[in-house]
Amino acid sequence: RDFSFPNMTSVISRQLYGTNFSFYTKDEIRKLSVKQITNPVAFDDLNRPLRGGLYDPELGVSPYDKHSTCVTCGLDGLQC
């Protein structure tokens, strides 16, 4: 089977001429990675993590939680 496009120029609307990568500075990493814990209670009555608690969903998904997605990045526990 041939999966190639018959007229490739009609599919590509823009051409990329380059890309640039950089690293975060120490200060940028610290700003992105800090989450203040403000709630002394970690879980609600149904054993769900509370915002501002030690297991705040914004800190990522537990590797033991197979059903939730991260509220920050939207990925599951294995990819977050």
PDB file of C-alpha atoms in Angstrom:
ATOM      1  CA  ARG A   1       0.000   0.000   0.000  1.00  0.00           C
ATOM      2  CA  ASP A   2       1.185   3.479  -0.846  1.00  0.00           C
ATOM      3  CA  PHE A   3       0.430   5.974   1.955  1.00  0.00           C
ATOM      4  CA  SER A   4       2.307   8.900   0.416  1.00  0.00           C
ATOM      5  CA  PHE A   5       0.487  12.103  -0.419  1.00  0.00           C
ATOM      6  CA  PRO A   6       0.062  12.700  -4.152  1.00  0.00           C
ATOM      7  CA  ASN A   7       0.786  16.440  -3.950  1.00  0.00           C
ATOM      8  CA  MET A   8       2.931  17.143  -0.877  1.00  0.00           C
ATOM      9  CA  THR A   9       3.170  20.907  -1.539  1.00  0.00           C
ATOM     10  CA  SER A  10      -0.565  21.296  -1.001  1.00  0.00           C
ATOM     11  CA  VAL A  11      -0.296  19.685   2.463  1.00  0.00           C
ATOM     12  CA  ILE A  12       2.581  21.786   3.809  1.00  0.00           C
ATOM     13  CA  SER A  13       1.523  25.383   4.354  1.00  0.00           C
ATOM     14  CA  ARG A  14       4.659  26.652   6.155  1.00  0.00           C
ATOM     15  CA  GLN A  15       8.295  25.723   6.124  1.00  0.00           C
ATOM     16  CA  LEU A  16      10.398  25.545   9.279  1.00  0.00           C
ATOM     17  CA  TYR A  17      13.880  27.013   8.892  1.00  0.00           C
ATOM     18  CA  GLY A  18      15.244  26.269  12.345  1.00  0.00           C
ATOM     19  CA  THR A  19      14.624  25.709  15.998  1.00  0.00           C
ATOM     20  CA  ASN A  20      16.237  26.791  19.216  1.00  0.00           C
ATOM     21  CA  PHE A  21      16.503  24.989  22.546  1.00  0.00           C
ATOM     22  CA  SER A  22      17.599  26.355  25.883  1.00  0.00           C
ATOM     23  CA  PHE A  23      17.771  25.352  29.525  1.00  0.00           C
ATOM     24  CA  TYR A  24      15.942  26.833  32.482  1.00  0.00           C
ATOM     25  CA  THR A  25      18.013  28.792  34.968  1.00  0.00           C
ATOM     26  CA  LYS A  26      18.070  27.757  38.649  1.00  0.00           C
ATOM     27  CA  ASP A  27      15.650  30.558  39.513  1.00  0.00           C
ATOM     28  CA  GLU A  28      13.222  29.580  36.742  1.00  0.00           C
ATOM     29  CA  ILE A  29      13.240  25.946  37.885  1.00  0.00           C
ATOM     30  CA  ARG A  30      12.578  26.977  41.481  1.00  0.00           C
ATOM     31  CA  LYS A  31       9.673  29.235  40.440  1.00  0.00           C
ATOM     32  CA  LEU A  32       8.117  26.442  38.376  1.00  0.00           C
ATOM     33  CA  SER A  33       8.624  23.680  40.944  1.00  0.00           C
ATOM     34  CA  VAL A  34       7.459  25.269  44.189  1.00  0.00           C
ATOM     35  CA  LYS A  35       3.966  24.584  45.538  1.00  0.00           C
ATOM     36  CA  GLN A  36       2.987  25.940  48.922  1.00  0.00           C
ATOM     37  CA  ILE A  37       1.238  23.477  51.247  1.00  0.00           C
ATOM     38  CA  THR A  38      -1.441  25.465  53.077  1.00  0.00           C
ATOM     39  CA  ASN A  39      -3.943  22.813  54.146  1.00  0.00           C
ATOM     40  CA  PRO A  40      -3.032  20.575  57.129  1.00  0.00           C
ATOM     41  CA  VAL A  41      -5.584  17.993  55.937  1.00  0.00           C
ATOM     42  CA  ALA A  42      -4.374  15.782  53.084  1.00  0.00           C
ATOM     43  CA  PHE A  43      -7.606  13.969  52.099  1.00  0.00           C
ATOM     44  CA  ASP A  44     -11.341  14.606  52.247  1.00  0.00           C
ATOM     45  CA  ASP A  45     -13.926  12.169  53.680  1.00  0.00           C
ATOM     46  CA  LEU A  46     -13.913  10.167  50.430  1.00  0.00           C
ATOM     47  CA  ASN A  47     -10.098   9.841  50.510  1.00  0.00           C
ATOM     48  CA  ARG A  48      -9.581  12.305  47.646  1.00  0.00           C
ATOM     49  CA  PRO A  49      -6.564  14.634  47.820  1.00  0.00           C
ATOM     50  CA  LEU A  50      -7.368  18.206  48.836  1.00  0.00           C
ATOM     51  CA  ARG A  51      -6.036  21.342  47.168  1.00  0.00           C
ATOM     52  CA  GLY A  52      -3.302  22.929  49.210  1.00  0.00           C
ATOM     53  CA  GLY A  53      -2.696  19.640  51.033  1.00  0.00           C
ATOM     54  CA  LEU A  54       0.290  17.330  50.969  1.00  0.00           C
ATOM     55  CA  TYR A  55      -1.210  15.369  48.049  1.00  0.00           C
ATOM     56  CA  ASP A  56      -2.549  18.387  46.133  1.00  0.00           C
ATOM     57  CA  PRO A  57      -3.492  17.283  42.580  1.00  0.00           C
ATOM     58  CA  GLU A  58      -1.331  20.110  41.183  1.00  0.00           C
ATOM     59  CA  LEU A  59       1.736  18.223  42.444  1.00  0.00           C
ATOM     60  CA  GLY A  60       1.094  15.476  39.915  1.00  0.00           C
ATOM     61  CA  VAL A  61      -0.596  12.100  39.859  1.00  0.00           C
ATOM     62  CA  SER A  62       0.396   9.334  42.218  1.00  0.00           C
ATOM     63  CA  PRO A  63       1.988   6.399  40.386  1.00  0.00           C
ATOM     64  CA  TYR A  64      -0.529   4.207  42.234  1.00  0.00           C
ATOM     65  CA  ASP A  65      -3.498   6.130  40.806  1.00  0.00           C
ATOM     66  CA  LYS A  66      -4.375   4.438  37.531  1.00  0.00           C
ATOM     67  CA  HIS A  67      -7.470   6.516  36.746  1.00  0.00           C
ATOM     68  CA  SER A  68      -6.601  10.195  37.288  1.00  0.00           C
ATOM     69  CA  THR A  69      -4.884  12.726  35.096  1.00  0.00           C
ATOM     70  CA  CYS A  70      -2.624  15.526  36.301  1.00  0.00           C
ATOM     71  CA  VAL A  71      -4.434  18.859  36.662  1.00  0.00           C
ATOM     72  CA  THR A  72      -1.243  20.675  35.634  1.00  0.00           C
ATOM     73  CA  CYS A  73      -0.146  18.833  32.470  1.00  0.00           C
ATOM     74  CA  GLY A  74      -3.200  16.656  31.680  1.00  0.00           C
ATOM     75  CA  LEU A  75      -1.179  13.431  31.461  1.00  0.00           C
ATOM     76  CA  ASP A  76      -1.684  10.200  33.383  1.00  0.00           C
ATOM     77  CA  GLY A  77       0.428   8.966  36.291  1.00  0.00           C
ATOM     78  CA  LEU A  78       2.997   7.225  34.078  1.00  0.00           C
ATOM     79  CA  GLN A  79       3.600  10.176  31.757  1.00  0.00           C
ATOM     80  CA  CYS A  80       3.250  13.127  34.151  1.00  0.00           C
TER      81      CYS A  80
END
